[in-house]
Coordinates of C-alpha atoms in Angstrom, one line a residue:
M562 CA 115.3 143.5 102.5
V563 CA 118.0 142.2 100.1
S564 CA 117.6 143.4 96.6
A565 CA 116.1 141.0 94.0
K566 CA 119.4 141.2 91.9
H567 CA 121.5 140.3 94.9
R568 CA 119.1 137.5 96.0
N569 CA 119.3 136.0 92.5
L570 CA 123.1 136.1 92.5
I571 CA 123.2 134.3 95.8
L572 CA 120.7 131.8 94.6
F573 CA 122.7 131.2 91.4
L574 CA 125.9 130.5 93.5
L575 CA 124.0 128.2 95.8
F576 CA 122.7 126.4 92.7
L577 CA 126.3 125.9 91.5
G578 CA 127.5 124.7 94.9
W579 CA 124.7 122.2 95.3
A580 CA 125.2 121.0 91.7
I581 CA 128.9 120.1 92.1
G582 CA 128.1 118.4 95.4
N583 CA 125.4 116.4 93.8
F584 CA 127.6 115.5 90.8
D585 CA 130.1 113.8 93.1
R586 CA 127.4 112.0 95.0
Y587 CA 125.8 110.7 91.8
F588 CA 129.1 110.0 90.0
I589 CA 130.3 107.7 92.7
N590 CA 127.3 105.4 92.0
Y591 CA 128.6 104.9 88.5
A592 CA 132.3 105.0 89.3
V593 CA 131.8 102.3 92.0
L594 CA 131.4 99.8 89.1
S595 CA 135.0 100.5 88.1
I596 CA 136.2 101.0 91.7
T597 CA 134.8 97.6 92.7
E598 CA 136.6 95.9 89.9
D599 CA 139.9 97.7 90.6
L600 CA 139.9 97.1 94.3
Q601 CA 138.2 93.7 94.0
L602 CA 135.3 94.4 96.4
S603 CA 132.2 92.4 97.4
P604 CA 128.7 93.8 97.3
T605 CA 128.8 94.5 101.1
S606 CA 132.1 96.4 100.7
T607 CA 130.6 98.4 97.8
G608 CA 127.6 99.3 100.1
L609 CA 130.1 100.4 102.7
I610 CA 131.8 102.8 100.2
L611 CA 128.4 104.2 99.1
S612 CA 127.3 104.6 102.8
S613 CA 130.5 106.1 104.2
F614 CA 129.9 109.5 102.8
F615 CA 126.5 109.6 104.4
A616 CA 127.9 108.6 107.8
G617 CA 130.0 111.8 107.9
Y618 CA 127.3 113.9 106.3
A619 CA 124.7 112.8 108.8
L620 CA 127.0 113.4 111.8
M621 CA 127.7 117.0 110.6
Q622 CA 124.1 118.0 110.0
I623 CA 123.3 119.2 113.5
P624 CA 126.7 120.8 114.2
G625 CA 126.6 122.4 110.7
G626 CA 123.3 123.9 111.4
W627 CA 124.4 125.1 114.8
L628 CA 127.5 126.6 113.4
A629 CA 125.5 128.5 110.7
D630 CA 123.2 129.9 113.4
K631 CA 126.2 130.8 115.6
F632 CA 128.8 132.1 113.1
G633 CA 126.8 133.0 110.1
S634 CA 125.8 131.1 106.9
R635 CA 128.5 132.6 104.6
R636 CA 131.4 131.3 106.7
V637 CA 130.0 127.8 107.0
L638 CA 129.2 127.7 103.3
M639 CA 132.8 128.5 102.3
V640 CA 134.4 126.1 104.7
S641 CA 131.9 123.4 103.7
V642 CA 132.6 123.7 99.9
L643 CA 136.4 123.9 100.5
M644 CA 136.5 120.8 102.6
W645 CA 134.4 118.6 100.3
S646 CA 136.5 119.8 97.3
I647 CA 139.7 118.7 99.0
F648 CA 138.3 115.2 99.9
T649 CA 136.7 114.8 96.5
A650 CA 140.1 115.2 94.9
M651 CA 141.6 112.8 97.4
T652 CA 139.1 110.2 96.4
G653 CA 141.1 109.8 93.2
A654 CA 144.2 108.8 95.2
V655 CA 142.7 106.0 97.2
W656 CA 144.6 102.6 97.4
S657 CA 142.4 100.4 99.4
L658 CA 138.9 99.9 100.8
A659 CA 139.9 101.4 104.1
S660 CA 141.3 104.5 102.5
M661 CA 138.2 104.9 100.3
V662 CA 135.9 104.6 103.3
A663 CA 137.9 107.1 105.4
I664 CA 138.1 109.7 102.6
R665 CA 134.4 109.4 101.7
F666 CA 133.5 109.8 105.4
L667 CA 135.6 113.0 105.7
F668 CA 134.0 114.2 102.4
G669 CA 130.6 113.8 104.1
I670 CA 131.9 115.8 107.1
G671 CA 132.9 118.6 104.8
E672 CA 129.7 118.7 102.9
G673 CA 127.5 118.3 106.0
G674 CA 127.3 122.1 106.7
F675 CA 126.1 123.1 103.2
Q676 CA 122.4 122.4 103.3
P677 CA 121.7 123.9 106.8
S678 CA 123.7 127.0 106.1
S679 CA 122.3 127.4 102.6
S680 CA 118.8 127.0 104.0
K681 CA 119.6 129.7 106.6
L682 CA 120.9 132.0 103.9
I683 CA 117.7 131.6 101.9
S684 CA 115.6 132.4 105.0
Q685 CA 117.7 135.5 105.5
T686 CA 117.5 136.8 102.0
F687 CA 114.1 135.7 100.6
P688 CA 110.6 136.7 101.7
M689 CA 108.5 133.9 103.1
D690 CA 106.3 133.5 100.0
K691 CA 109.4 132.9 97.8
R692 CA 111.4 130.6 100.0
A693 CA 110.0 127.3 98.7
W694 CA 110.6 128.6 95.1
A695 CA 114.2 129.5 96.0
M696 CA 114.8 126.2 97.6
S697 CA 113.3 124.5 94.5
I698 CA 115.8 126.3 92.3
M699 CA 118.7 125.3 94.5
L700 CA 117.6 121.7 94.8
S701 CA 116.8 121.5 91.1
S702 CA 120.5 121.4 90.4
G703 CA 120.3 117.8 91.7
G704 CA 117.8 117.0 89.0
I705 CA 119.9 118.6 86.3
V706 CA 123.0 116.7 87.6
S707 CA 121.1 113.4 87.6
L708 CA 120.1 114.1 84.0
I709 CA 123.7 114.6 82.8
V710 CA 125.6 112.4 85.2
P711 CA 124.7 109.0 83.6
L712 CA 126.0 110.0 80.1
L713 CA 128.9 112.1 81.3
S714 CA 129.9 109.4 83.8
A715 CA 130.0 106.8 81.1
Y716 CA 132.2 109.1 79.0
M717 CA 134.5 110.0 81.8
L718 CA 134.9 106.5 83.1
T719 CA 135.7 105.1 79.7
T720 CA 138.1 107.9 78.7
I721 CA 140.0 109.5 81.6
G722 CA 139.0 107.0 84.3
W723 CA 137.6 107.4 87.8
R724 CA 140.7 108.7 89.5
V725 CA 141.3 111.7 87.2
S726 CA 137.6 112.4 87.2
F727 CA 137.7 112.9 91.0
F728 CA 140.7 115.2 90.7
I729 CA 138.8 117.4 88.2
L730 CA 135.7 117.5 90.4
G731 CA 137.8 118.6 93.4
G732 CA 139.3 121.4 91.4
I733 CA 135.9 122.7 90.3
G734 CA 134.8 122.8 93.9
I735 CA 137.8 125.0 94.9
V736 CA 136.8 127.4 92.1
I737 CA 133.3 127.6 93.5
T738 CA 134.8 128.3 97.0
I739 CA 136.5 131.3 95.6
L740 CA 133.3 132.5 94.0
Y741 CA 131.5 132.3 97.3
W742 CA 134.2 134.3 99.0
A743 CA 134.1 137.0 96.3
F744 CA 130.3 137.3 95.7
I745 CA 128.3 136.1 98.7
K746 CA 128.1 139.3 100.7
L747 CA 125.3 139.9 103.2
P748 CA 124.2 143.6 103.4
A749 CA 125.0 145.4 106.7
H750 CA 121.4 145.4 107.9
V751 CA 121.1 141.6 107.4
K752 CA 124.3 141.1 109.4
E753 CA 123.0 143.4 112.2
E754 CA 119.7 141.5 112.3
E755 CA 121.5 138.2 112.5
L756 CA 123.7 139.4 115.5
K757 CA 120.6 140.8 117.2
Q758 CA 118.7 137.6 116.8
Q759 CA 121.6 135.5 118.1
G760 CA 121.7 137.7 121.2
E761 CA 118.0 137.4 121.8
K762 CA 117.9 133.6 121.2
K763 CA 116.6 131.7 124.2
Q764 CA 119.0 129.3 126.0
G765 CA 118.2 125.7 125.4
I766 CA 116.7 126.2 121.9
F767 CA 118.3 123.0 120.7
G768 CA 116.7 121.1 123.4
Q769 CA 113.3 122.7 122.7
L770 CA 113.6 121.8 119.0
L771 CA 114.4 118.2 119.9
K772 CA 111.3 118.0 122.0
T773 CA 109.1 119.6 119.3
P774 CA 106.6 117.1 117.8
L775 CA 107.0 118.8 114.5
M776 CA 110.7 118.1 114.4
L777 CA 110.3 114.5 115.4
N778 CA 107.8 113.9 112.5
L779 CA 110.0 115.8 110.1
F780 CA 113.0 113.7 111.2
I781 CA 111.1 110.5 110.5
A782 CA 109.8 111.8 107.2
Y783 CA 113.2 112.9 106.1
Y784 CA 114.7 109.5 107.0
S785 CA 111.9 107.6 105.1
I786 CA 111.9 109.6 101.8
Y787 CA 115.7 109.8 101.7
A788 CA 116.0 106.1 102.3
I789 CA 113.9 105.6 99.1
N790 CA 115.8 108.3 97.2
W791 CA 119.3 107.1 98.0
G792 CA 118.4 103.5 98.0
L793 CA 117.4 104.0 94.3
A794 CA 120.2 106.4 93.4
T795 CA 123.0 104.3 94.8
W796 CA 122.0 100.8 93.7
L797 CA 119.9 101.3 90.5
P798 CA 123.0 101.6 88.2
T799 CA 124.4 98.3 89.6
Y800 CA 120.9 96.7 89.5
L801 CA 120.3 97.8 85.9
V802 CA 123.7 96.5 84.8
N803 CA 123.7 93.2 86.7
V804 CA 120.0 92.2 86.7
R805 CA 118.5 94.0 83.7
G806 CA 121.6 93.5 81.5
L807 CA 122.3 97.1 80.4
D808 CA 125.8 98.3 79.4
L809 CA 127.2 101.7 80.7
I810 CA 126.2 103.7 77.6
S811 CA 122.6 102.2 77.6
L812 CA 122.4 102.8 81.3
G813 CA 123.4 106.4 80.8
W814 CA 120.7 107.1 78.2
A815 CA 118.1 105.2 80.3
Q816 CA 118.7 107.3 83.4
T817 CA 118.5 110.7 81.6
I818 CA 114.7 110.4 81.6
P819 CA 114.2 110.2 85.4
G820 CA 116.8 113.0 85.7
L821 CA 114.6 115.3 83.5
A822 CA 111.6 114.3 85.6
M823 CA 113.4 115.5 88.7
I824 CA 114.1 118.9 87.2
V825 CA 110.5 119.4 86.1
S826 CA 109.2 118.2 89.5
M827 CA 111.4 120.6 91.5
Y828 CA 110.3 123.7 89.6
L829 CA 106.7 122.8 89.6
S830 CA 106.8 121.7 93.3
G831 CA 108.3 125.0 94.4
Y832 CA 105.4 126.8 92.7
V833 CA 102.8 124.6 94.1
I834 CA 104.1 124.5 97.7
D835 CA 104.3 128.3 98.0
R836 CA 100.6 128.3 97.1
L837 CA 99.4 125.6 99.4
P838 CA 97.3 126.8 102.4
L839 CA 99.2 126.2 105.7
G840 CA 98.3 122.9 107.1
K841 CA 97.4 121.3 103.8
E842 CA 101.0 120.4 102.9
K843 CA 100.9 117.3 105.1
I844 CA 97.9 115.8 103.3
V845 CA 99.4 116.4 99.8
G846 CA 102.7 115.1 101.0
A847 CA 101.1 111.9 102.4
V848 CA 99.3 111.2 99.2
A849 CA 102.6 111.6 97.3
C850 CA 104.2 109.0 99.6
V851 CA 101.4 106.5 99.0
V852 CA 101.8 106.9 95.3
V853 CA 105.6 106.3 95.7
S854 CA 105.0 103.0 97.5
I855 CA 102.6 101.7 94.9
L856 CA 105.0 102.6 92.0
L857 CA 107.9 101.0 93.7
Y858 CA 106.0 97.7 93.8
L859 CA 105.2 98.1 90.1
M860 CA 108.9 99.0 89.3
F861 CA 110.5 95.8 90.5
N862 CA 107.8 93.7 88.9
A863 CA 108.1 95.5 85.5
P864 CA 108.5 93.0 82.7
N865 CA 111.1 95.0 80.8
V866 CA 113.5 98.0 81.1
T867 CA 111.2 100.4 79.3
I868 CA 108.4 99.9 81.7
F869 CA 110.8 99.9 84.6
V870 CA 112.2 103.3 83.7
T871 CA 108.6 104.6 83.1
Y872 CA 107.6 103.8 86.7
Q873 CA 111.0 105.1 88.0
T874 CA 110.3 108.4 86.2
I875 CA 107.0 108.8 87.9
V876 CA 108.4 107.8 91.3
I877 CA 111.1 110.5 90.9
L878 CA 108.4 113.1 90.3
F879 CA 106.7 112.4 93.6
I880 CA 109.9 111.8 95.6
S881 CA 111.2 115.2 94.5
F882 CA 107.9 116.9 95.6
V883 CA 108.2 115.4 99.1
M884 CA 111.9 116.2 99.3
L885 CA 111.1 119.9 98.6
L886 CA 108.0 120.0 100.8
L887 CA 109.9 118.9 104.0
P888 CA 112.4 121.8 104.1
A889 CA 109.7 124.2 103.0
V890 CA 107.8 123.3 106.2
I891 CA 110.8 124.4 108.2
L892 CA 111.4 127.6 106.2
K893 CA 107.7 128.6 106.6
R894 CA 107.0 127.4 110.1
L895 CA 110.1 128.3 112.1
P896 CA 112.0 131.6 112.4
S897 CA 115.3 132.3 110.6
T898 CA 117.2 132.4 114.0
V899 CA 116.8 128.6 114.3
T900 CA 116.6 127.6 110.6
G901 CA 120.1 126.2 110.5
T902 CA 119.7 124.1 113.6
S903 CA 116.2 123.0 112.6
M904 CA 117.3 122.0 109.1
G905 CA 120.3 120.2 110.6
I906 CA 118.2 118.1 113.0
A907 CA 115.6 117.2 110.3
N908 CA 118.2 116.5 107.6
T909 CA 120.2 114.2 110.0
G910 CA 117.3 111.8 109.5
G911 CA 117.7 112.0 105.7
Q912 CA 121.5 111.5 105.8
L913 CA 121.3 108.7 108.3
A914 CA 119.1 107.0 105.7
G915 CA 121.7 107.7 103.1
F916 CA 124.3 105.9 105.2
I917 CA 122.2 103.0 106.3
T918 CA 120.2 102.2 103.2
P919 CA 123.0 101.5 100.7
L920 CA 124.8 99.4 103.3
A921 CA 121.6 97.5 104.0
I922 CA 120.8 96.9 100.4
G923 CA 124.3 95.6 99.8
Y924 CA 123.9 93.2 102.7
I925 CA 120.4 92.1 101.5
V926 CA 121.6 91.5 97.9
Q927 CA 124.5 89.4 99.1
T928 CA 122.3 87.5 101.5
F929 CA 119.7 86.7 98.8
N930 CA 122.3 85.7 96.2
G931 CA 121.9 88.8 94.0
S932 CA 118.1 89.2 94.3
Y933 CA 116.9 92.8 94.9
N934 CA 113.3 91.9 95.7
A935 CA 113.7 92.2 99.5
A936 CA 115.5 95.5 99.0
F937 CA 112.5 96.9 97.0
W938 CA 110.1 95.8 99.7
M939 CA 112.2 97.6 102.3
L940 CA 111.8 100.8 100.3
I941 CA 108.1 100.3 100.0
V942 CA 107.8 100.1 103.7
F943 CA 109.6 103.4 104.0
G944 CA 107.0 105.0 101.8
I945 CA 104.3 103.9 104.2
I946 CA 106.3 105.2 107.2
C947 CA 106.7 108.6 105.5
T948 CA 102.9 108.7 104.8
V949 CA 102.1 108.2 108.5
S950 CA 104.7 110.7 109.7
L951 CA 103.3 113.4 107.4
L952 CA 99.7 112.8 108.3
T953 CA 100.5 113.2 112.0
L954 CA 102.5 116.4 111.7
N955 CA 101.9 118.8 114.6
F956 CA 102.3 122.4 113.8
K957 CA 101.4 123.9 117.2
K958 CA 104.9 123.8 118.7
G959 CA 106.4 125.3 115.6
E960 CA 104.0 128.3 115.9
L961 CA 105.1 128.6 119.6
L962 CA 108.7 128.8 118.6
Q963 CA 107.8 131.4 115.9
A964 CA 106.1 133.5 118.5
K965 CA 109.1 133.3 120.9
A966 CA 111.7 134.2 118.3

């Protein structure tokens, strides 16, 4: 087994990589206010920009997972971070809507291999009873980023501007690529085990996974919870400015509270999930989704910004729990030989939601003359769908794959 010191180093590097990737994804939601003004875009065009990343990201999930299983997690990680760094920097050089959409799409292609390969690396280096905890540490960087992005974005956009900001983010990503090359080293016995498992892997495992009831439910659950997550993340800044009347600085301070909630939820969720009896996770997850739906209704009916942000904070707590529970099911139920492919299939659902939802909200807002009510109702329905998909999870096929591996 990999030493604890080496595991922690790998986890720290994954944390850094996920942090810079999330920073760009959250930063664009604030930068788009300036981008829309500079390029003179409509709400539908803005939604297209916010969605284009997720189109590439979703398309790369399954190939990225397959590549991680085929060629190893380390190689895919390095290529992924390098590609997204290049296209992040290129975002600062766009000159039109078409160029922005194309570059954000290619950025998504680049980043698409990160989560499947990082999940595989965690399954290779951490024992089963610590995998949810390890995943929570990596994913918690998203919470930390969401905490600092609102204020930092306001500062960056009002001082150096959105173009220079993207150049800087791309440079940081290249530095992280170099760190991966230098310090992510799998011990010889882990490499040998990986090669052996690849040689023993049954033909048609991809087809088997697609037919697995567990994977179908996870795909739907991923789609639903990420539709809520990215629907809120991509459009709340615009909503709070245009509907609730906040300026950029006030918006930044208001959104630090939900960001802090995400960090707390990720750390607590990893601890709780590792201690849930097998089979109980679907019930706890379903309850969390019901709570999310109720709170979303209360959010858009909140009489003022303070109450709105209070409900949003609680929503983030439960969304974060479900977003960690879903990959934990894969890490605990399926063997490491198919972790990359399995995570790619399930996460395709989440990233398709990231592509479709911002675009759909942009269209809805434009259709209803600036009203977000219908958009909130759409997110509430997704909470109900997630509840049903979790309650009907079927673990039997997952156990069969585990036995065959």
